[in-house]
């Protein structure tokens, strides 16, 4: 009683609690309201425009992909789909964005990334984040 006059959100949740708060591991619709309130998505939609318009959120901008053929050569933006072997998205984040410590962000003293590129052999005994000695934000 009286909750309608306050900033209150009611949501159905069929399980006891969220199993995962990591969006990479989360797979349940019940977890979505939690992860959306914890993590900023790269992109979102401007729902008041018709048709809906994709807008950057954590991303600094919406940049087109670079298309590559089977040999790794860059293709033009209007290349036919059957020639495209890979689409590469380089997503620049808004300045000042910070994330929880993770090996993907680990850097060496010279500023280069510690685990990029990483060879498959280097991942043989790695199963979880603590398996990597270095992390960054």
Protein backbone atom coordinates (compact mmCIF):
# COMPACT_ATOMS: atom_id res chain seq x y z
CA UNK A 1 0.00 0.00 0.00
CA UNK A 2 1.37 3.40 -1.00
CA UNK A 3 4.23 2.01 -3.12
CA UNK A 4 2.74 3.57 -6.25
CA UNK A 5 3.74 7.01 -4.92
CA UNK A 6 7.42 6.01 -4.59
CA UNK A 7 10.06 5.04 -7.13
CA UNK A 8 9.27 1.30 -7.00
CA UNK A 9 9.86 -1.46 -9.54
CA UNK A 10 8.06 -4.78 -9.31
CA UNK A 11 9.31 -7.68 -11.39
CA UNK A 12 8.40 -11.36 -11.52
CA UNK A 13 11.16 -13.73 -10.49
CA UNK A 14 10.45 -17.45 -10.55
CA UNK A 15 13.65 -18.69 -8.91
CA UNK A 16 15.04 -18.05 -5.43
CA UNK A 17 17.84 -15.72 -6.51
CA UNK A 18 19.96 -14.91 -9.55
CA UNK A 19 22.37 -17.72 -10.34
CA UNK A 20 24.81 -15.45 -12.23
CA UNK A 21 25.43 -11.71 -12.25
CA UNK A 22 28.11 -12.03 -14.93
CA UNK A 23 26.38 -11.25 -18.26
CA UNK A 24 28.69 -13.70 -20.05
CA UNK A 25 27.41 -16.53 -17.82
CA UNK A 26 23.86 -15.35 -17.27
CA UNK A 27 21.29 -17.18 -19.34
CA UNK A 28 18.00 -16.71 -17.50
CA UNK A 29 15.42 -14.01 -18.21
CA UNK A 30 15.03 -13.71 -14.44
CA UNK A 31 18.64 -12.50 -14.18
CA UNK A 32 18.27 -9.81 -16.86
CA UNK A 33 16.80 -7.09 -14.62
CA UNK A 34 19.76 -7.52 -12.29
CA UNK A 35 22.49 -7.55 -14.94
CA UNK A 36 20.95 -4.55 -16.73
CA UNK A 37 21.18 -2.58 -13.49
CA UNK A 38 24.77 -3.62 -12.83
CA UNK A 39 26.36 -3.41 -16.29
CA UNK A 40 26.15 -0.75 -18.96
CA UNK A 41 25.48 -2.29 -22.37
CA UNK A 42 27.58 -1.28 -25.36
CA UNK A 43 24.54 -0.22 -27.35
CA UNK A 44 20.89 0.45 -26.74
CA UNK A 45 17.83 1.60 -28.67
CA UNK A 46 16.13 4.96 -28.85
CA UNK A 47 12.63 3.58 -28.46
CA UNK A 48 10.86 6.88 -29.11
CA UNK A 49 12.14 7.04 -32.70
CA UNK A 50 10.47 5.09 -35.50
CA UNK A 51 11.99 2.89 -36.66
CA UNK A 52 13.98 2.28 -33.48
CA UNK A 53 17.48 3.73 -33.66
CA UNK A 54 20.60 2.04 -32.31
CA UNK A 55 22.51 4.41 -30.01
CA UNK A 56 25.86 4.07 -28.23
CA UNK A 57 25.83 3.62 -24.47
CA UNK A 58 29.16 2.34 -23.13
CA UNK A 59 30.52 2.46 -26.68
CA UNK A 60 31.85 5.82 -27.83
CA UNK A 61 30.26 5.45 -31.26
CA UNK A 62 28.70 2.99 -33.66
CA UNK A 63 31.36 2.12 -36.21
CA UNK A 64 30.86 -0.21 -39.18
CA UNK A 65 32.64 -3.57 -39.23
CA UNK A 66 35.68 -4.35 -41.38
CA UNK A 67 35.03 -7.29 -43.69
CA UNK A 68 37.77 -9.83 -44.44
CA UNK A 69 38.00 -12.59 -47.03
CA UNK A 70 39.38 -16.11 -46.37
CA UNK A 71 42.95 -14.88 -46.86
CA UNK A 72 42.48 -12.05 -44.34
CA UNK A 73 42.35 -9.31 -46.97
CA UNK A 74 40.11 -6.30 -46.30
CA UNK A 75 36.99 -6.17 -48.46
CA UNK A 76 34.93 -3.10 -49.38
CA UNK A 77 31.90 -2.29 -47.23
CA UNK A 78 29.53 -3.34 -50.05
CA UNK A 79 31.19 -6.74 -50.67
CA UNK A 80 28.77 -9.60 -51.40
CA UNK A 81 28.06 -11.83 -48.41
CA UNK A 82 29.55 -14.95 -50.01
CA UNK A 83 32.98 -13.25 -50.16
CA UNK A 84 32.99 -12.31 -46.46
CA UNK A 85 34.75 -14.85 -44.22
CA UNK A 86 35.01 -12.67 -41.12
CA UNK A 87 33.51 -9.45 -39.78
CA UNK A 88 35.77 -7.51 -37.38
CA UNK A 89 34.18 -5.03 -34.97
CA UNK A 90 36.49 -2.56 -33.25
CA UNK A 91 34.38 -1.04 -30.47
CA UNK A 92 35.84 2.00 -28.78
CA UNK A 93 34.58 2.62 -25.25
CA UNK A 94 33.57 5.97 -23.86
CA UNK A 95 36.51 7.65 -22.11
CA UNK A 96 36.68 6.92 -18.38
CA UNK A 97 34.84 3.57 -18.49
CA UNK A 98 36.15 1.13 -15.87
CA UNK A 99 35.48 -2.55 -15.42
CA UNK A 100 36.09 -5.16 -12.75
CA UNK A 101 39.64 -6.55 -12.86
CA UNK A 102 39.95 -9.07 -15.68
CA UNK A 103 42.86 -10.63 -17.61
CA UNK A 104 41.51 -9.15 -20.88
CA UNK A 105 42.49 -5.68 -19.61
CA UNK A 106 45.92 -6.65 -18.20
CA UNK A 107 48.81 -4.60 -19.56
CA UNK A 108 52.57 -4.97 -19.44
CA UNK A 109 54.86 -2.19 -18.20
CA UNK A 110 55.30 -0.96 -21.79
CA UNK A 111 51.53 -0.45 -22.15
CA UNK A 112 50.90 -3.41 -24.47
CA UNK A 113 48.28 -6.00 -23.55
CA UNK A 114 49.61 -8.94 -21.57
CA UNK A 115 47.31 -11.55 -23.10
CA UNK A 116 46.74 -10.26 -26.62
CA UNK A 117 47.37 -11.97 -28.85
CA UNK A 118 47.29 -15.19 -26.86
CA UNK A 119 48.32 -18.57 -28.27
CA UNK A 120 46.08 -21.58 -27.68
CA UNK A 121 48.93 -23.34 -25.85
CA UNK A 122 48.96 -20.54 -23.25
CA UNK A 123 45.35 -21.38 -22.34
CA UNK A 124 45.91 -25.08 -21.61
CA UNK A 125 45.74 -24.75 -17.81
CA UNK A 126 43.45 -21.70 -17.67
CA UNK A 127 39.85 -22.29 -16.59
CA UNK A 128 38.94 -19.24 -14.51
CA UNK A 129 40.02 -15.62 -14.01
CA UNK A 130 42.27 -16.42 -11.00
CA UNK A 131 44.31 -18.73 -13.29
CA UNK A 132 45.82 -15.62 -14.91
CA UNK A 133 48.46 -13.86 -12.81
CA UNK A 134 47.75 -10.41 -14.29
CA UNK A 135 44.50 -8.43 -14.46
CA UNK A 136 43.54 -4.86 -15.31
CA UNK A 137 40.46 -2.63 -15.44
